[in-house]
Amino acid sequence: MLIPEPPQVETLIAETDDAGIGMSYVLREEEQLAQVWSEADRTEHEHSVREIIDRLGGVRQLVEVVRIRSDSIWERFITLTLERLLSNQLREFLDGVDVQILALSQQMVEADCEIDRLRARVQKRRGWLKEKIAALEPMAHRTSTQTHLNMMLARVEGLEAYLLGRKDVAPEAYEYHYKRHTTLPGDLLYIRVRLSTTRIAILASNRSKQLGELDTELVGLLPEIDRYKSALTALVTRIECISEISRYWLAYLDIAGDEKIAASQEPE
């Protein structure tokens, strides 16, 4: 991750008024700003978000398939169990239900794992964006735009007073230029540096807001992921309920079978 220059550099430039140092600093920050969020980063993020949305659609379909199969097993179980018991076919019926549950459980595990992977993917992408935002924040807030504008305005007023010999400006502004014997190229370069650093601050702030909006879009995917997780949990609970009841029925059949065997072995 790119690490912004420490804030002391900006303060040093303001205090020394060295335009040469300032332009070097501006070039470094412009390069850093370009590296924090490049065209490749934008393309990568868009591709990643599209992939997440596509996979989310796959999860939606998978959960729906699981729901349909779960409903079918549940309906057959609650409507046919007693009938199969009375016709002495309950054990075969429960064995068939168990085979269906086993196949469905594999789909449930697949759906559950994919949901967890999607949530982790969203969080990882959000962490990546937050790193970018953290790298932009110092550039956006190192020196306020208003401060830069005030400094440039004071410099222009002082330069104007010095060149025209005017006295209707703040004495310190006039004396500052007079004592330094400021040249026009030097002042123009100074203003250029200040304009450049102000522009960088504005761009960094706007880009930080843009990345914040992208993060908000990712956050918007989480409720849908959570809904699928909750729906799948309810289906798993239903299937576990069927399995538990089936075990009770099988235990009943075993006990009933043992009693029949014992009764048949009793002497006449």
mmCIF file of C-alpha atoms in Angstrom:
data_model
loop_
_atom_site.group_PDB
_atom_site.id
_atom_site.type_symbol
_atom_site.label_atom_id
_atom_site.label_comp_id
_atom_site.label_asym_id
_atom_site.label_seq_id
_atom_site.Cartn_x
_atom_site.Cartn_y
_atom_site.Cartn_z
ATOM 1 C CA MET A 1 0.000 0.000 0.000
ATOM 2 C CA LEU A 2 1.200 3.485 -0.797
ATOM 3 C CA ILE A 3 2.231 5.507 2.244
ATOM 4 C CA PRO A 4 1.612 9.252 1.910
ATOM 5 C CA GLU A 5 4.340 11.757 2.638
ATOM 6 C CA PRO A 6 4.265 12.972 6.238
ATOM 7 C CA PRO A 7 2.369 16.226 6.883
ATOM 8 C CA GLN A 8 5.592 17.950 7.949
ATOM 9 C CA VAL A 9 6.614 18.247 4.296
ATOM 10 C CA GLU A 10 3.701 20.566 3.556
ATOM 11 C CA THR A 11 4.519 22.687 6.583
ATOM 12 C CA LEU A 12 8.150 22.900 5.523
ATOM 13 C CA ILE A 13 7.179 24.142 2.086
ATOM 14 C CA ALA A 14 4.931 26.808 3.545
ATOM 15 C CA GLU A 15 7.619 28.019 5.929
ATOM 16 C CA THR A 16 10.615 27.997 3.599
ATOM 17 C CA ASP A 17 8.688 29.251 0.570
ATOM 18 C CA ASP A 18 11.104 27.278 -1.629
ATOM 19 C CA ALA A 19 9.238 26.866 -4.907
ATOM 20 C CA GLY A 20 11.805 24.385 -6.231
ATOM 21 C CA ILE A 21 11.183 22.068 -3.309
ATOM 22 C CA GLY A 22 7.467 22.707 -3.725
ATOM 23 C CA MET A 23 7.367 21.609 -7.369
ATOM 24 C CA SER A 24 9.302 18.453 -6.559
ATOM 25 C CA TYR A 25 6.798 17.754 -3.823
ATOM 26 C CA VAL A 26 3.878 18.406 -6.181
ATOM 27 C CA LEU A 27 5.241 15.974 -8.755
ATOM 28 C CA ARG A 28 5.639 13.271 -6.114
ATOM 29 C CA GLU A 29 2.096 13.750 -4.892
ATOM 30 C CA GLU A 30 0.673 13.739 -8.411
ATOM 31 C CA GLU A 31 2.447 10.448 -9.060
ATOM 32 C CA GLN A 32 1.230 9.040 -5.770
ATOM 33 C CA LEU A 33 -2.337 10.143 -6.474
ATOM 34 C CA ALA A 34 -2.221 8.364 -9.825
ATOM 35 C CA GLN A 35 -0.909 5.200 -8.181
ATOM 36 C CA VAL A 36 -3.496 5.095 -5.408
ATOM 37 C CA TRP A 37 -6.391 4.646 -7.860
ATOM 38 C CA SER A 38 -5.277 3.797 -11.363
ATOM 39 C CA GLU A 39 -7.252 2.708 -14.394
ATOM 40 C CA ALA A 40 -6.124 -0.852 -13.686
ATOM 41 C CA ASP A 41 -7.526 -0.566 -10.147
ATOM 42 C CA ARG A 42 -10.856 0.658 -11.470
ATOM 43 C CA THR A 43 -11.047 -2.166 -14.009
ATOM 44 C CA GLU A 44 -10.106 -4.741 -11.383
ATOM 45 C CA HIS A 45 -12.770 -3.460 -8.992
ATOM 46 C CA GLU A 46 -15.507 -3.425 -11.623
ATOM 47 C CA HIS A 47 -14.592 -6.974 -12.670
ATOM 48 C CA SER A 48 -14.611 -8.139 -9.046
ATOM 49 C CA VAL A 49 -18.007 -6.571 -8.327
ATOM 50 C CA ARG A 50 -19.509 -8.110 -11.474
ATOM 51 C CA GLU A 51 -18.152 -11.485 -10.415
ATOM 52 C CA ILE A 52 -19.660 -11.105 -6.938
ATOM 53 C CA ILE A 53 -23.048 -10.162 -8.397
ATOM 54 C CA ASP A 54 -22.945 -13.101 -10.833
ATOM 55 C CA ARG A 55 -22.062 -15.513 -8.056
ATOM 56 C CA LEU A 56 -24.803 -14.012 -5.912
ATOM 57 C CA GLY A 57 -27.237 -14.840 -8.695
ATOM 58 C CA GLY A 58 -25.923 -18.402 -8.654
ATOM 59 C CA VAL A 59 -26.505 -18.589 -4.897
ATOM 60 C CA ARG A 60 -30.050 -17.318 -5.394
ATOM 61 C CA GLN A 61 -30.758 -20.127 -7.855
ATOM 62 C CA LEU A 62 -29.075 -22.747 -5.681
ATOM 63 C CA VAL A 63 -31.055 -21.754 -2.582
ATOM 64 C CA GLU A 64 -34.262 -21.858 -4.629
ATOM 65 C CA VAL A 65 -33.451 -25.381 -5.846
ATOM 66 C CA VAL A 66 -32.748 -26.445 -2.265
ATOM 67 C CA ARG A 67 -36.041 -24.913 -1.137
ATOM 68 C CA ILE A 68 -38.047 -26.731 -3.822
ATOM 69 C CA ARG A 69 -36.433 -30.086 -3.018
ATOM 70 C CA SER A 70 -36.826 -29.487 0.704
ATOM 71 C CA ASP A 71 -40.525 -28.661 0.277
ATOM 72 C CA SER A 72 -41.009 -31.828 -1.766
ATOM 73 C CA ILE A 73 -39.343 -34.048 0.834
ATOM 74 C CA TRP A 74 -41.276 -32.383 3.649
ATOM 75 C CA GLU A 75 -44.648 -32.764 1.908
ATOM 76 C CA ARG A 76 -44.042 -36.440 1.138
ATOM 77 C CA PHE A 77 -42.828 -37.096 4.653
ATOM 78 C CA ILE A 78 -45.761 -35.548 6.510
ATOM 79 C CA THR A 79 -48.421 -36.982 4.155
ATOM 80 C CA LEU A 80 -47.120 -40.517 3.502
ATOM 81 C CA THR A 81 -45.438 -41.586 6.740
ATOM 82 C CA LEU A 82 -48.608 -42.817 8.455
ATOM 83 C CA GLU A 83 -49.860 -44.444 5.262
ATOM 84 C CA ARG A 84 -46.590 -46.366 4.843
ATOM 85 C CA LEU A 85 -46.721 -47.402 8.494
ATOM 86 C CA LEU A 86 -50.172 -48.919 8.088
ATOM 87 C CA SER A 87 -49.102 -50.726 4.914
ATOM 88 C CA ASN A 88 -45.919 -52.074 6.554
ATOM 89 C CA GLN A 89 -43.745 -50.141 4.102
ATOM 90 C CA LEU A 90 -42.469 -47.495 6.492
ATOM 91 C CA ARG A 91 -38.858 -48.698 6.675
ATOM 92 C CA GLU A 92 -38.462 -48.718 2.894
ATOM 93 C CA PHE A 93 -40.117 -45.301 2.710
ATOM 94 C CA LEU A 94 -37.794 -43.844 5.350
ATOM 95 C CA ASP A 95 -34.756 -45.328 3.610
ATOM 96 C CA GLY A 96 -35.815 -43.541 0.420
ATOM 97 C CA VAL A 97 -36.280 -40.283 2.311
ATOM 98 C CA ASP A 98 -32.826 -40.687 3.844
ATOM 99 C CA VAL A 99 -31.263 -41.043 0.385
ATOM 100 C CA GLN A 100 -33.007 -37.852 -0.739
ATOM 101 C CA ILE A 101 -31.877 -36.010 2.380
ATOM 102 C CA LEU A 102 -28.277 -37.112 1.837
ATOM 103 C CA ALA A 103 -28.260 -35.714 -1.704
ATOM 104 C CA LEU A 104 -29.972 -32.514 -0.563
ATOM 105 C CA SER A 105 -27.528 -32.075 2.320
ATOM 106 C CA GLN A 106 -24.650 -31.966 -0.143
ATOM 107 C CA GLN A 107 -26.350 -29.127 -2.003
ATOM 108 C CA MET A 108 -26.995 -27.342 1.276
ATOM 109 C CA VAL A 109 -23.327 -27.553 2.238
ATOM 110 C CA GLU A 110 -22.357 -26.280 -1.209
ATOM 111 C CA ALA A 111 -24.757 -23.329 -0.924
ATOM 112 C CA ASP A 112 -23.661 -22.528 2.627
ATOM 113 C CA CYS A 113 -19.969 -22.534 1.680
ATOM 114 C CA GLU A 114 -20.605 -20.342 -1.356
ATOM 115 C CA ILE A 115 -22.529 -17.829 0.769
ATOM 116 C CA ASP A 116 -19.641 -17.671 3.247
ATOM 117 C CA ARG A 117 -17.138 -17.254 0.413
ATOM 118 C CA LEU A 118 -19.186 -14.419 -1.068
ATOM 119 C CA ARG A 119 -19.388 -12.588 2.244
ATOM 120 C CA ALA A 120 -15.625 -12.984 2.693
ATOM 121 C CA ARG A 121 -15.065 -11.733 -0.870
ATOM 122 C CA VAL A 122 -17.148 -8.626 -0.230
ATOM 123 C CA GLN A 123 -15.312 -7.901 3.023
ATOM 124 C CA LYS A 124 -11.933 -8.389 1.348
ATOM 125 C CA ARG A 125 -12.896 -5.992 -1.430
ATOM 126 C CA ARG A 126 -14.094 -3.468 1.159
ATOM 127 C CA GLY A 127 -10.774 -3.753 2.980
ATOM 128 C CA TRP A 128 -8.958 -3.066 -0.291
ATOM 129 C CA LEU A 129 -11.027 0.082 -0.841
ATOM 130 C CA LYS A 130 -10.438 1.248 2.724
ATOM 131 C CA GLU A 131 -6.687 0.976 2.194
ATOM 132 C CA LYS A 132 -7.032 3.207 -0.862
ATOM 133 C CA ILE A 133 -9.156 5.705 1.062
ATOM 134 C CA ALA A 134 -6.639 5.739 3.920
ATOM 135 C CA ALA A 135 -3.864 6.581 1.440
ATOM 136 C CA LEU A 136 -5.922 9.446 -0.010
ATOM 137 C CA GLU A 137 -7.032 11.021 3.252
ATOM 138 C CA PRO A 138 -3.700 12.701 4.139
ATOM 139 C CA MET A 139 -3.481 14.254 0.677
ATOM 140 C CA ALA A 140 -7.070 15.463 0.869
ATOM 141 C CA HIS A 141 -6.792 17.011 4.336
ATOM 142 C CA ARG A 142 -3.124 17.889 4.781
ATOM 143 C CA THR A 143 -3.805 21.567 4.140
ATOM 144 C CA SER A 144 -7.299 22.872 3.651
ATOM 145 C CA THR A 145 -8.240 24.353 0.308
ATOM 146 C CA GLN A 146 -9.321 27.536 2.050
ATOM 147 C CA THR A 147 -5.882 27.919 3.623
ATOM 148 C CA HIS A 148 -4.188 27.536 0.250
ATOM 149 C CA LEU A 149 -6.519 30.062 -1.355
ATOM 150 C CA ASN A 150 -5.877 32.578 1.404
ATOM 151 C CA MET A 151 -2.118 32.140 1.050
ATOM 152 C CA MET A 152 -2.277 32.613 -2.718
ATOM 153 C CA LEU A 153 -4.526 35.648 -2.392
ATOM 154 C CA ALA A 154 -2.159 37.242 0.120
ATOM 155 C CA ARG A 155 0.775 36.552 -2.188
ATOM 156 C CA VAL A 156 -0.990 38.077 -5.189
ATOM 157 C CA GLU A 157 -2.024 41.144 -3.194
ATOM 158 C CA GLY A 158 1.489 41.632 -1.892
ATOM 159 C CA LEU A 159 2.996 41.163 -5.338
ATOM 160 C CA GLU A 160 0.535 43.610 -6.840
ATOM 161 C CA ALA A 161 1.332 46.184 -4.164
ATOM 162 C CA TYR A 162 5.062 45.734 -4.654
ATOM 163 C CA LEU A 163 4.924 46.028 -8.445
ATOM 164 C CA LEU A 164 2.544 48.995 -8.474
ATOM 165 C CA GLY A 165 3.892 50.689 -5.377
ATOM 166 C CA ARG A 166 0.508 50.567 -3.699
ATOM 167 C CA LYS A 167 0.117 51.028 0.039
ATOM 168 C CA ASP A 168 -3.556 50.023 0.411
ATOM 169 C CA VAL A 169 -2.779 46.445 1.437
ATOM 170 C CA ALA A 170 -1.725 44.894 4.692
ATOM 171 C CA PRO A 171 1.714 46.299 5.618
ATOM 172 C CA GLU A 172 3.102 42.845 6.288
ATOM 173 C CA ALA A 173 2.148 41.729 2.773
ATOM 174 C CA TYR A 174 3.913 44.688 1.141
ATOM 175 C CA GLU A 175 6.972 44.493 3.355
ATOM 176 C CA TYR A 176 7.231 40.746 2.784
ATOM 177 C CA HIS A 177 7.708 41.238 -0.942
ATOM 178 C CA TYR A 178 9.787 44.388 -0.606
ATOM 179 C CA LYS A 179 12.289 42.839 1.781
ATOM 180 C CA ARG A 180 12.609 39.681 -0.291
ATOM 181 C CA HIS A 181 13.020 41.547 -3.591
ATOM 182 C CA THR A 182 10.594 39.069 -5.076
ATOM 183 C CA THR A 183 10.794 38.465 -8.779
ATOM 184 C CA LEU A 184 7.738 37.879 -10.924
ATOM 185 C CA PRO A 185 8.832 34.383 -12.106
ATOM 186 C CA GLY A 186 9.394 33.325 -8.511
ATOM 187 C CA ASP A 187 5.970 34.501 -7.425
ATOM 188 C CA LEU A 188 4.290 32.857 -10.387
ATOM 189 C CA LEU A 189 6.050 29.600 -9.575
ATOM 190 C CA TYR A 190 4.956 29.913 -5.959
ATOM 191 C CA ILE A 191 1.335 30.421 -7.016
ATOM 192 C CA ARG A 192 1.626 27.512 -9.437
ATOM 193 C CA VAL A 193 2.810 25.265 -6.601
ATOM 194 C CA ARG A 194 -0.054 26.375 -4.394
ATOM 195 C CA LEU A 195 -2.603 25.863 -7.170
ATOM 196 C CA SER A 196 -1.175 22.413 -7.873
ATOM 197 C CA THR A 197 -1.281 21.313 -4.239
ATOM 198 C CA THR A 198 -4.822 22.663 -3.934
ATOM 199 C CA ARG A 199 -5.840 20.741 -7.036
ATOM 200 C CA ILE A 200 -4.281 17.563 -5.630
ATOM 201 C CA ALA A 201 -6.181 18.042 -2.378
ATOM 202 C CA ILE A 202 -9.460 18.482 -4.266
ATOM 203 C CA LEU A 203 -8.805 15.466 -6.508
ATOM 204 C CA ALA A 204 -7.829 13.325 -3.526
ATOM 205 C CA SER A 205 -10.957 14.388 -1.657
ATOM 206 C CA ASN A 206 -13.209 13.656 -4.640
ATOM 207 C CA ARG A 207 -11.546 10.318 -5.250
ATOM 208 C CA SER A 208 -11.895 9.411 -1.593
ATOM 209 C CA LYS A 209 -15.625 10.162 -1.805
ATOM 210 C CA GLN A 210 -15.864 8.085 -4.973
ATOM 211 C CA LEU A 211 -14.228 5.104 -3.286
ATOM 212 C CA GLY A 212 -16.515 5.616 -0.302
ATOM 213 C CA GLU A 213 -19.503 5.323 -2.645
ATOM 214 C CA LEU A 214 -18.067 2.115 -4.097
ATOM 215 C CA ASP A 215 -17.737 0.771 -0.566
ATOM 216 C CA THR A 216 -21.378 1.680 0.097
ATOM 217 C CA GLU A 217 -22.390 -0.321 -2.978
ATOM 218 C CA LEU A 218 -20.580 -3.343 -1.587
ATOM 219 C CA VAL A 219 -22.270 -2.891 1.786
ATOM 220 C CA GLY A 220 -25.590 -2.962 -0.082
ATOM 221 C CA LEU A 221 -24.872 -6.550 -1.175
ATOM 222 C CA LEU A 222 -24.508 -7.840 2.388
ATOM 223 C CA PRO A 223 -28.244 -7.816 3.341
ATOM 224 C CA GLU A 224 -29.069 -9.999 0.329
ATOM 225 C CA ILE A 225 -26.281 -12.404 1.254
ATOM 226 C CA ASP A 226 -27.612 -12.510 4.822
ATOM 227 C CA ARG A 227 -31.150 -13.228 3.565
ATOM 228 C CA TYR A 228 -29.935 -16.255 1.643
ATOM 229 C CA LYS A 229 -28.000 -17.395 4.690
ATOM 230 C CA SER A 230 -31.119 -17.128 6.868
ATOM 231 C CA ALA A 231 -33.304 -18.878 4.285
ATOM 232 C CA LEU A 232 -30.804 -21.710 3.978
ATOM 233 C CA THR A 233 -30.561 -22.046 7.762
ATOM 234 C CA ALA A 234 -34.345 -22.470 7.968
ATOM 235 C CA LEU A 235 -34.258 -25.177 5.289
ATOM 236 C CA VAL A 236 -31.428 -26.988 7.064
ATOM 237 C CA THR A 237 -33.455 -26.919 10.282
ATOM 238 C CA ARG A 238 -36.431 -28.453 8.494
ATOM 239 C CA ILE A 239 -34.344 -31.269 7.009
ATOM 240 C CA GLU A 240 -32.725 -31.953 10.373
ATOM 241 C CA CYS A 241 -36.219 -32.185 11.850
ATOM 242 C CA ILE A 242 -37.200 -34.791 9.245
ATOM 243 C CA SER A 243 -34.043 -36.790 9.984
ATOM 244 C CA GLU A 244 -34.715 -36.683 13.715
ATOM 245 C CA ILE A 245 -38.315 -37.858 13.324
ATOM 246 C CA SER A 246 -37.153 -40.597 10.951
ATOM 247 C CA ARG A 247 -34.776 -41.899 13.606
ATOM 248 C CA TYR A 248 -37.647 -42.096 16.081
ATOM 249 C CA TRP A 249 -39.757 -44.027 13.565
ATOM 250 C CA LEU A 250 -36.899 -46.435 12.847
ATOM 251 C CA ALA A 251 -36.377 -46.949 16.572
ATOM 252 C CA TYR A 252 -40.096 -47.671 16.885
ATOM 253 C CA LEU A 253 -39.916 -50.224 14.063
ATOM 254 C CA ASP A 254 -36.927 -51.916 15.702
ATOM 255 C CA ILE A 255 -38.738 -52.153 19.032
ATOM 256 C CA ALA A 256 -41.924 -53.404 17.382
ATOM 257 C CA GLY A 257 -39.935 -55.982 15.419
ATOM 258 C CA ASP A 258 -38.189 -57.223 18.545
ATOM 259 C CA GLU A 259 -41.535 -57.592 20.299
ATOM 260 C CA LYS A 260 -42.920 -59.637 17.405
ATOM 261 C CA ILE A 261 -39.887 -61.906 17.459
ATOM 262 C CA ALA A 262 -40.166 -62.349 21.209
ATOM 263 C CA ALA A 263 -43.878 -63.099 20.938
ATOM 264 C CA SER A 264 -43.311 -65.693 18.215
ATOM 265 C CA GLN A 265 -40.734 -67.478 20.350
ATOM 266 C CA GLU A 266 -42.997 -67.848 23.377
ATOM 267 C CA PRO A 267 -44.239 -71.428 23.955
ATOM 268 C CA GLU A 268 -47.840 -72.177 23.112
#
